[in-house]
Tab-separated table of C-alpha atoms and ligand atoms in Angstrom:
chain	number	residue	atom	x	y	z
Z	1266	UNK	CA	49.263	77.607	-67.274
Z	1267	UNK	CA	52.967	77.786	-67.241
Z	1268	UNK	CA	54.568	82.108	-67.279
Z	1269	UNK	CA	55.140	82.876	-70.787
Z	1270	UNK	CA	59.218	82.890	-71.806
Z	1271	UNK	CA	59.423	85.758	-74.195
Z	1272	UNK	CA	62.948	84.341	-75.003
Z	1273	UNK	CA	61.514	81.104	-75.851
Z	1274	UNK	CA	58.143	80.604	-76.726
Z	1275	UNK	CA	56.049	81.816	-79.537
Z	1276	UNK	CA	54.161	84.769	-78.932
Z	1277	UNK	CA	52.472	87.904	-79.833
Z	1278	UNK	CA	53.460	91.009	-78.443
Z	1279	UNK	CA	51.001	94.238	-78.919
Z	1280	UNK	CA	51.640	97.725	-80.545
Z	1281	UNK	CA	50.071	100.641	-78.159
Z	1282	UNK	CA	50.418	102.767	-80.642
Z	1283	UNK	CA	49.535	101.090	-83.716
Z	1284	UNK	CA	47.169	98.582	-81.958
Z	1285	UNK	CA	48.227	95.832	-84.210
Z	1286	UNK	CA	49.883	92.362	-82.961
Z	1287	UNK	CA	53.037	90.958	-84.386
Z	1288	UNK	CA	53.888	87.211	-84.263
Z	1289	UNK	CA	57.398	86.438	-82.310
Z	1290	UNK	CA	59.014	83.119	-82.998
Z	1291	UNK	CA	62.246	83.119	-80.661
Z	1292	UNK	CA	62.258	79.465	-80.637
Z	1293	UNK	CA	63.695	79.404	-84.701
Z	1294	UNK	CA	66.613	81.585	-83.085
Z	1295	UNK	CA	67.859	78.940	-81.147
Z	1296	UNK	CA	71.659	79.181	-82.271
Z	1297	UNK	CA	74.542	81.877	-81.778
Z	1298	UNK	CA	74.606	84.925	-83.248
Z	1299	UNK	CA	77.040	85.421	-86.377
Z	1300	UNK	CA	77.255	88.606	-87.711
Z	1301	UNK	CA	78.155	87.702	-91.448
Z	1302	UNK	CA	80.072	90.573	-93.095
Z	1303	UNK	CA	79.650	90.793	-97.005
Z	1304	UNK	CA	82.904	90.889	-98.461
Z	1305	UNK	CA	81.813	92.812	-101.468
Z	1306	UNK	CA	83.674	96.075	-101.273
Z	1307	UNK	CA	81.726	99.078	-100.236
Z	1308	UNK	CA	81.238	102.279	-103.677
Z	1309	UNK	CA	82.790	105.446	-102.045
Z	1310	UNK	CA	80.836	107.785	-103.494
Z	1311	UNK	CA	83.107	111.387	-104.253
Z	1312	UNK	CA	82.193	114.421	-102.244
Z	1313	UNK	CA	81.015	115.871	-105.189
Z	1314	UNK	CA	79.212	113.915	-108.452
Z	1315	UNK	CA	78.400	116.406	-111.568
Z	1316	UNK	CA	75.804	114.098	-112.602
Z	1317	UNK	CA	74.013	114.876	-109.285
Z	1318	UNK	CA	70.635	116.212	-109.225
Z	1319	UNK	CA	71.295	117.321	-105.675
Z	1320	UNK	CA	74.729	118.466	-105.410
Z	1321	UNK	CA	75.426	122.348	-105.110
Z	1322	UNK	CA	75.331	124.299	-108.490
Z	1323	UNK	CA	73.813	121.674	-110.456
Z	1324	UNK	CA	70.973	120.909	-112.445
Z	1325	UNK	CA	67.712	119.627	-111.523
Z	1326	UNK	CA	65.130	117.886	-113.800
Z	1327	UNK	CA	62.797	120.585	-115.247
Z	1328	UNK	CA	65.985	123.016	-115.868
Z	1329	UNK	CA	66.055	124.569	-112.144
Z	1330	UNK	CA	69.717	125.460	-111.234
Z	1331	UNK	CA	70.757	124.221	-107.164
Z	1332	UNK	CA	72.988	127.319	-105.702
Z	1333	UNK	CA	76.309	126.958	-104.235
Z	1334	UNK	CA	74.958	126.109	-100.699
Z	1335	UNK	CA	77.250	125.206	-98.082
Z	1336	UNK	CA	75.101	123.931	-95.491
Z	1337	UNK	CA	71.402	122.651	-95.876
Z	1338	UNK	CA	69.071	123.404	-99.033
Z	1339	UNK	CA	65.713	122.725	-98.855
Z	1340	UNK	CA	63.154	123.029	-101.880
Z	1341	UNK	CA	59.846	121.887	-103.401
Z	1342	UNK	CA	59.726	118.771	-104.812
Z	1343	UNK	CA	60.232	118.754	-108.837
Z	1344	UNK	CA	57.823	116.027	-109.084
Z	1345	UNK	CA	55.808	116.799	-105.732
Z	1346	UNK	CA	52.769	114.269	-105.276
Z	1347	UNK	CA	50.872	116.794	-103.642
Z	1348	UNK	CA	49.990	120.654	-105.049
Z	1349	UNK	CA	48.978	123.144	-102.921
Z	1350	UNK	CA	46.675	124.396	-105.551
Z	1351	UNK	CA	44.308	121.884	-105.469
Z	1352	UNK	CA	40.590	122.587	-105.982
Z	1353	UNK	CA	38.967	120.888	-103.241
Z	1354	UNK	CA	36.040	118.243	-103.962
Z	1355	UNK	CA	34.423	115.202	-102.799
Z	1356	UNK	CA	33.279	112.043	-104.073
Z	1357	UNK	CA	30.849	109.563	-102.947
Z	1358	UNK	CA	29.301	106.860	-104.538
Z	1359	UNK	CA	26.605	104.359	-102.392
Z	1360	UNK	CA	29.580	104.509	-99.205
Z	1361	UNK	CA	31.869	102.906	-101.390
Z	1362	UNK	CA	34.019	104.940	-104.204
Z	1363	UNK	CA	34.576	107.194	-101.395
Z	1364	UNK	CA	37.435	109.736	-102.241
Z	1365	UNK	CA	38.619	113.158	-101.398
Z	1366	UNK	CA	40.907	116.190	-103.203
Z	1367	UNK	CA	44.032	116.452	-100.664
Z	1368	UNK	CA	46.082	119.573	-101.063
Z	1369	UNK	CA	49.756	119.872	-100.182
Z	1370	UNK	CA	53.378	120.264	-100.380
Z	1371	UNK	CA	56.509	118.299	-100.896
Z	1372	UNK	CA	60.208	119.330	-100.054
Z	1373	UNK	CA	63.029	118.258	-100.367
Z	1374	UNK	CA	66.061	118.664	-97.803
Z	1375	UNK	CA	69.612	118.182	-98.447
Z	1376	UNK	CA	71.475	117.458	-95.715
Z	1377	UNK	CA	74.946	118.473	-96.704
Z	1378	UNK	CA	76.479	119.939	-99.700
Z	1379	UNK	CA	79.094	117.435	-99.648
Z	1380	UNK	CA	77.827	114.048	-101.877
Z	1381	UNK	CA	79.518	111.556	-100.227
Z	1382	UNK	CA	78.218	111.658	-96.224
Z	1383	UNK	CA	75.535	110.116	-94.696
Z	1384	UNK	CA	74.173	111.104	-91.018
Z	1385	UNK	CA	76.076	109.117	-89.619
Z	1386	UNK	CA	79.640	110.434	-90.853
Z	1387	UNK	CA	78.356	113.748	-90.538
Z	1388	UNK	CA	79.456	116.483	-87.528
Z	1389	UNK	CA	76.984	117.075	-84.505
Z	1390	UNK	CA	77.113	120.699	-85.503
Z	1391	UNK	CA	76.091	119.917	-89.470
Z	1392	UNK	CA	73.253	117.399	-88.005
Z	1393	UNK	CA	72.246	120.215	-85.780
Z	1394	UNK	CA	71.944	122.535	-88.450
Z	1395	UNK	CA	69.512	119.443	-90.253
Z	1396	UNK	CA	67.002	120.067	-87.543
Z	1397	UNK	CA	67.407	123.296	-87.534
Z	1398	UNK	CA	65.819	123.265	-90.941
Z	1399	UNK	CA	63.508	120.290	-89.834
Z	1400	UNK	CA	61.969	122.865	-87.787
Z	1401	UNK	CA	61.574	125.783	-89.629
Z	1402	UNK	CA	60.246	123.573	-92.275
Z	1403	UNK	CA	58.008	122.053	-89.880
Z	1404	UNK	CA	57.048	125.495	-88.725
Z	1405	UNK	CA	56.263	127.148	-91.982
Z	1406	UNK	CA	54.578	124.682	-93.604
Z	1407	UNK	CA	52.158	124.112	-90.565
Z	1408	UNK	CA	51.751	127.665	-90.255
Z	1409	UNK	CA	49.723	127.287	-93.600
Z	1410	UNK	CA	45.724	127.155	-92.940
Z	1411	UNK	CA	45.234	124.174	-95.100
Z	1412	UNK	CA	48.551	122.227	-93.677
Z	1413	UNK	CA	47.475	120.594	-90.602
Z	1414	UNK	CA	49.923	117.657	-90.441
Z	1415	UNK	CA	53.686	117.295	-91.623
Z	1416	UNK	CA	55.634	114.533	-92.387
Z	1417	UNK	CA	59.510	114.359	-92.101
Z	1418	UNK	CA	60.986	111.664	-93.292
Z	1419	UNK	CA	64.284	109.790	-94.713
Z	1420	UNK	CA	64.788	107.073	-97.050
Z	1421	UNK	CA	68.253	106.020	-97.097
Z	1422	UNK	CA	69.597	103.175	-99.178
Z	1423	UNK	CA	69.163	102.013	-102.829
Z	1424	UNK	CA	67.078	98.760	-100.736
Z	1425	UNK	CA	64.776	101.966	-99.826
Z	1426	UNK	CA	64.023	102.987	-103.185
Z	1427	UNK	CA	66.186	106.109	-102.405
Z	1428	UNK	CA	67.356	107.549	-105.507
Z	1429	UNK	CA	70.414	109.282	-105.053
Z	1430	UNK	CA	73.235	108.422	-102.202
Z	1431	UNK	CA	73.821	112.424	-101.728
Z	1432	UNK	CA	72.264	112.594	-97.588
Z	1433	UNK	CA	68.985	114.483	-98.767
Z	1434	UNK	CA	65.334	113.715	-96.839
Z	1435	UNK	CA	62.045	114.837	-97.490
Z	1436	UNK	CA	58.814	116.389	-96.277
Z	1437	UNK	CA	55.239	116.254	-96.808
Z	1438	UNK	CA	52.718	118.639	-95.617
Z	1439	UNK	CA	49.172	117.611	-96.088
Z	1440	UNK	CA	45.731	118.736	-95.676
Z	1441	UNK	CA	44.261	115.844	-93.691
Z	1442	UNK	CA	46.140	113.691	-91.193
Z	1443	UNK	CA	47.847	110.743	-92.773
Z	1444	UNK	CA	47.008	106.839	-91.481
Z	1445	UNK	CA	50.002	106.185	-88.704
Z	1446	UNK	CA	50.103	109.564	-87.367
Z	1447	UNK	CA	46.146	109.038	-86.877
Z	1448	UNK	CA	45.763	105.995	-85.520
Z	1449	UNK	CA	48.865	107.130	-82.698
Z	1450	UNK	CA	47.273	110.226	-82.316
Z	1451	UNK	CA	43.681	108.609	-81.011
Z	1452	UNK	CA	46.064	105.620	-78.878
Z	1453	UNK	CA	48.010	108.313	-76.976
Z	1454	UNK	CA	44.866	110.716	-76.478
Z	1455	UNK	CA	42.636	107.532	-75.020
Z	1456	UNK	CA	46.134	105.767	-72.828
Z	1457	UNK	CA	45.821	109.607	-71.588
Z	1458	UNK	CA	41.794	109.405	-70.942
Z	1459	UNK	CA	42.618	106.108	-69.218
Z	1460	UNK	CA	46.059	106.178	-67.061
Z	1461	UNK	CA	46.087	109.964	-66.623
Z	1462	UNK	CA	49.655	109.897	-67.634
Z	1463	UNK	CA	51.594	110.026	-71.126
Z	1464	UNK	CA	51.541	106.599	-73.255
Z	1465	UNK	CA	55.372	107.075	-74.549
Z	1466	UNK	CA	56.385	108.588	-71.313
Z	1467	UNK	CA	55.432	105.581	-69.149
Z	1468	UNK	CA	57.038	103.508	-72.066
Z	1469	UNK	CA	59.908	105.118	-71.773
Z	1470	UNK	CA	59.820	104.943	-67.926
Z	1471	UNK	CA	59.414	100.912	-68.183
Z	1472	UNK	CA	62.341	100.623	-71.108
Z	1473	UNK	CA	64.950	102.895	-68.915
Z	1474	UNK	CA	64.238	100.712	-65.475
Z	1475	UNK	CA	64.387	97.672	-67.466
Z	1476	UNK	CA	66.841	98.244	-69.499
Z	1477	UNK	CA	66.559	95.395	-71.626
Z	1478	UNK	CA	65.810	97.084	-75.066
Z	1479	UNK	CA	67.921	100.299	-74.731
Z	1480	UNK	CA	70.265	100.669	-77.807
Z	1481	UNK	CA	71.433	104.228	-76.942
Z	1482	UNK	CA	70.798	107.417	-74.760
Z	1483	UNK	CA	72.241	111.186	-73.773
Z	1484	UNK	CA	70.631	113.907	-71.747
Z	1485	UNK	CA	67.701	114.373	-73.760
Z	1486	UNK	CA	66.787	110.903	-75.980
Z	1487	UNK	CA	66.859	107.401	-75.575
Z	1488	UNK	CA	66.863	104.771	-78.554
Z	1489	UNK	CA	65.057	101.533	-77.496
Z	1490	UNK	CA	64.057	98.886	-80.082
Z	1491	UNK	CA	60.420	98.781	-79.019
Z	1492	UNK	CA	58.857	96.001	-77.066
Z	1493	UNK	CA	56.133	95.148	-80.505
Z	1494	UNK	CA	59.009	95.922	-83.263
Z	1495	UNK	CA	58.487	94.154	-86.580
Z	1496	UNK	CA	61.397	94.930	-88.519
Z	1497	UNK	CA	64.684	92.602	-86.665
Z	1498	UNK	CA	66.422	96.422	-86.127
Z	1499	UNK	CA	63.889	98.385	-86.041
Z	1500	UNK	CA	64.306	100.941	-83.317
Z	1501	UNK	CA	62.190	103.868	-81.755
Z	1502	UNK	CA	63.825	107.110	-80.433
Z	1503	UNK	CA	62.125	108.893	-78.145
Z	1504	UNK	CA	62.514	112.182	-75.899
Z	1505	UNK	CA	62.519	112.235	-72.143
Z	1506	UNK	CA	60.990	115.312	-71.875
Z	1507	UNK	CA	57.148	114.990	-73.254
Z	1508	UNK	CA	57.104	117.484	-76.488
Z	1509	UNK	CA	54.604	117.487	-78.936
Z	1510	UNK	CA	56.872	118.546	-81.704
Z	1511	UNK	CA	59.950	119.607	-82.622
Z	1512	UNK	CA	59.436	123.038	-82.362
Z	1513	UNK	CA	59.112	122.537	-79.113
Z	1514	UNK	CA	62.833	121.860	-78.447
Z	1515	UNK	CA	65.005	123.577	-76.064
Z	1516	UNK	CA	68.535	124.857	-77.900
Z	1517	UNK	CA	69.896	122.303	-75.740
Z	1518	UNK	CA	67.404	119.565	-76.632
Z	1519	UNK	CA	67.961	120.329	-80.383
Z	1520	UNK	CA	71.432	119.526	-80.095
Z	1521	UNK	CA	70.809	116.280	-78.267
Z	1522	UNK	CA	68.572	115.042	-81.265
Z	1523	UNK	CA	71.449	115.690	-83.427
Z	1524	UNK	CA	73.437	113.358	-81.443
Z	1525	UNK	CA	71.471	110.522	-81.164
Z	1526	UNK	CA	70.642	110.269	-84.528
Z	1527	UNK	CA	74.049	109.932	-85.417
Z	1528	UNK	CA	74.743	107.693	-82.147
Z	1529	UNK	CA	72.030	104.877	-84.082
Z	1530	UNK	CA	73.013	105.564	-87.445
Z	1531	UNK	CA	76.400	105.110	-86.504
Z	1532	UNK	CA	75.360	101.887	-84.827
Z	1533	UNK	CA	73.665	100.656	-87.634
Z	1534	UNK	CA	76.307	101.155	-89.970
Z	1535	UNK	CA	78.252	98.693	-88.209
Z	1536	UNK	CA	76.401	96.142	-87.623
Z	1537	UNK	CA	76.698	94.770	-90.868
Z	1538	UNK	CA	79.433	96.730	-91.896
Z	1539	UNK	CA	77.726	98.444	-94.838
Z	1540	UNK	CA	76.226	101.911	-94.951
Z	1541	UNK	CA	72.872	100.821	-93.584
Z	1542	UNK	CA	69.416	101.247	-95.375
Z	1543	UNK	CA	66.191	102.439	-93.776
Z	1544	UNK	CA	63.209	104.434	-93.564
Z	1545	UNK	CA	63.100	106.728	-90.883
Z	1546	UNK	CA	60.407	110.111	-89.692
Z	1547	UNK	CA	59.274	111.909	-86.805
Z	1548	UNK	CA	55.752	111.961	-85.633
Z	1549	UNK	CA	54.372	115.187	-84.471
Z	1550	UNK	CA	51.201	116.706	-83.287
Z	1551	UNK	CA	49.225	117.564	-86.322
Z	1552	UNK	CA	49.651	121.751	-87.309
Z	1553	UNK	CA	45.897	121.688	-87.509
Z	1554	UNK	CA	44.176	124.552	-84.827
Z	1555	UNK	CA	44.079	121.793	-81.980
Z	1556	UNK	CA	47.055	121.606	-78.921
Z	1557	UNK	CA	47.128	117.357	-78.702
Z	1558	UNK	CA	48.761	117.956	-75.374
Z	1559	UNK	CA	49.175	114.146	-75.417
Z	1560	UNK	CA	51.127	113.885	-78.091
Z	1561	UNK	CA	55.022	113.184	-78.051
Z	1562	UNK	CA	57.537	113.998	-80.671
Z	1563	UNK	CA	59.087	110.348	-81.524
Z	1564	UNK	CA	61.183	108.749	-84.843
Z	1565	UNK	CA	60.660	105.679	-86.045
Z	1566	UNK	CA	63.567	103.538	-87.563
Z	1567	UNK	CA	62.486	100.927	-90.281
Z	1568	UNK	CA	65.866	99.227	-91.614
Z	1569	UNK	CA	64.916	96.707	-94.003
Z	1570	UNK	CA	67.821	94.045	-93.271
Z	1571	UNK	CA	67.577	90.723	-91.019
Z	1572	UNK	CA	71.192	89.237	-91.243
Z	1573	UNK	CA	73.735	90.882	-93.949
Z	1574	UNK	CA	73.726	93.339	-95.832
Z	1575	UNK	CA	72.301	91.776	-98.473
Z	1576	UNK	CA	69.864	89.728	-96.663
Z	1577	UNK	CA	66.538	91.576	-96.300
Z	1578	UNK	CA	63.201	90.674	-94.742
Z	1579	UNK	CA	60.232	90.655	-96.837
Z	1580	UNK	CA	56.932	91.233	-95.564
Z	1581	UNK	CA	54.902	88.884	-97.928
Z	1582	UNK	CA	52.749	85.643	-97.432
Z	1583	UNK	CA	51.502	85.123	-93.725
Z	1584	UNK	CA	52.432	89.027	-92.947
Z	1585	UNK	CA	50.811	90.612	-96.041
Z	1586	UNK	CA	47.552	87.803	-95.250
Z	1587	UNK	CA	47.841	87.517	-91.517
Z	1588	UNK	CA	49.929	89.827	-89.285
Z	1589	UNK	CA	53.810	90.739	-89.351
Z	1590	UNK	CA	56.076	87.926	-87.793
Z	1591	UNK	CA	59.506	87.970	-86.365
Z	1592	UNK	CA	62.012	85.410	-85.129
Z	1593	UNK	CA	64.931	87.501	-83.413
Z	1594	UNK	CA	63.683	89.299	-80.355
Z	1595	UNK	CA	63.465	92.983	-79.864
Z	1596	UNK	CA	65.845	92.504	-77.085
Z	1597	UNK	CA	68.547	90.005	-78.696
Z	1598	UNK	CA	68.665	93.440	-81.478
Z	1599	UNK	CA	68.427	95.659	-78.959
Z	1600	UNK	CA	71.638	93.909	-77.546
Z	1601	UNK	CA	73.596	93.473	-80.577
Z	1602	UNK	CA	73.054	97.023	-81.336
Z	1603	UNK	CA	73.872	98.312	-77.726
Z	1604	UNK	CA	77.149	96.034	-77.713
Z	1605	UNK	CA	78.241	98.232	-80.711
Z	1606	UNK	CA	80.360	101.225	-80.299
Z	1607	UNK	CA	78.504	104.721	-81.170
I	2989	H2U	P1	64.189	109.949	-102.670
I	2989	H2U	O1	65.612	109.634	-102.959
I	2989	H2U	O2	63.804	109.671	-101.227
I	2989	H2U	O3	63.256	109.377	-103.680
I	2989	H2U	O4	64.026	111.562	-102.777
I	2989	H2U	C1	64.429	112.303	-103.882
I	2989	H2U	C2	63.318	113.208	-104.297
I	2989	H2U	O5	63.877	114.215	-105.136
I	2989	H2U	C3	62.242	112.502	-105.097
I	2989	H2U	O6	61.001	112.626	-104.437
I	2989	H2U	C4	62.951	114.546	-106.153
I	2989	H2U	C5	62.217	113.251	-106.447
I	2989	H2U	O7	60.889	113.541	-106.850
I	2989	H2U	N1	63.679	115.122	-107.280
I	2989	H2U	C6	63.509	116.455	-107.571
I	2989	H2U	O8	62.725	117.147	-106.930
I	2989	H2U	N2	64.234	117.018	-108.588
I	2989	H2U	C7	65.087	116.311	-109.403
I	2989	H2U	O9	65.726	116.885	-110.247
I	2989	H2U	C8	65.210	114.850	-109.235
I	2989	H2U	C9	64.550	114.255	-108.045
I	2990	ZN	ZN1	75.268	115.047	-104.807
């Protein structure tokens, strides 16, 4: 048997941490690289919309009046999909209508008062001031005896199903562990039972000698697009120093996420030229009563584009049936995003 060309041959590379396999086909990549702008001019949004359901001093559905804030607001969710009131109860039918009451929270956190920004236009002092509130959020809500996990996230991007461009994330504190964080959380703790060592800090060890698959670093993260991605830019940032949440953060460290999360956002944004859509969210160790030393605080990046900015991949026939397939590498992104300027 002939060494496997990860450059040329189709393959299937394996996820760690989700221990799923994604199909790479390299091979239907064959020709350059053209970055195809869209011509289509770009909306500038104004730095402040009246019509704005998130903007300072306006109204929200349900008649609740935003204040004049000037740096980050956070607050519950007017149409949260979890209550924290919920009565808890079980269901179970013969092991097969199996179903649970789930109690919870849902925030909301505007990034900036001012409409028009995203994170990556936005000041590594304002970003800063974002985690701050990531981790007071993260803090509180934990700190709640029926909160034990909580999940940051971002949608950004009409292609997201964000609703409004004004920079705005949100949170979701639950009572039970959600799927990804759950099946990472038993991958790390058994790589730890096995190796005696961290799962994402050996990654990270492999990705920073190899350098093949590094988008962007500073003192304190590194941005790789991971070995198994399935989304063409999809891109992991992880911390050198093994945390298990953000909380956990030196002052120093804080300030470091802020950069690199507007180093890749930055990057993104010009790789097609268009304010780029994605999904993004940390993973933390659950806020249940357990330490998961062998956790590590992490974000995942899930942009939704493959070679515009109109041109998105779908994940339907053979990857809703079979398993998720790619043709560009996770290193010919990682070097088209690297070759970028932050
Ligand atoms: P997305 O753009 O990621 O959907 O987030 C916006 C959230 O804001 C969404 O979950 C909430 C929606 O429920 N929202 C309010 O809480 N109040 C409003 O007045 C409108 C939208
Ligand atoms: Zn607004």
């Amino acid at each position: 048997m002939s060494s496997l060309e990860l450059s040329k041959h189709p393959h299937r590379r394996f996820n760690p941490l989700s221990r799923e396999w994604v199909l790479v086909s390299p091979h239907r990549t064959q020709r350059p690289w053209q970055g195809q702008v869209e011509d289509k001019p770009a909306e500038t949004p104004l730095p402040y919309d009246p019509k704005c359901y998130l903007c300072p001093g306006n109204e929200r559905a349900g008649g609740i009046t935003n204040p004049a804030y000037t740096e980050t607001f956070v607050f519950d969710n007017d149409y949260a999909a979890l209550k924290p009131d919920t009565p808890a109860a079980n269901l179970n039918e013969s092991d097969l209508l199996i179903a649970q009451s789930e109690a919870g929270r849902c925030r909301v956190v505007c990034f900036s008062p001012r409409h028009d920004l995203t994170i990556a236009q936005m000041s590594v002092p304002e970003l800063r001031r974002v985690v701050d509130t990531w981790v007071d959020e993260y803090v509180t809500l934990g700190n709640h005896p029926s909160i034990n996990a909580v999940q940051i996230f971002e949608n950004r991007g009409a292609m997201m199903g964000a609703s409004n461009p004004h920079p705005h994330g949100q949170i979701w504190a639950t009572e039970t562990i959600p799927n990804e964080l759950q099946k990472e959380l038993t991958a790390l703790a058994e790589y730890e039972q096995q190796h005696r060592s961290n799962l994402l800090s050996d990654y990270l060890a492999l990705e920073l000698e190899k350098q093949e698959r590094v988008v962007c670093t500073n003192e304190h993260f590194v941005v790789v697009v991971p070995f198994w991605a399935v989304w063409p830019f999809e891109t992991l940032l992880l911390s050198r120093r093994q945390v298990t949440a953000i909380d956990e953060l030196s002052d120093d460290e804080r300030t470091g996420l802020a950069d690199i999360l507007r180093q890749i956002t930055s990057r993104y944004d010009q790789l097609f030229q268009v304010s780029f859509p994605y999904t993004m969210g940390f993973h933390q160790r659950p806020t249940d009563r357990a330490a998961h030393p062998s956790f590590q605080l992490h974000a995942h990046f899930y942009p939704p584009l493959l070679r515009s900015a109109t041109v998105k991949k779908f994940m339907v026939g053979y990857e809703m049936l079979a398993m998720p397939q790619r043709d560009i590498t996770a290193e010919m992104a990682a070097e088209w995003l690297r070759l970028l300027s932050p």
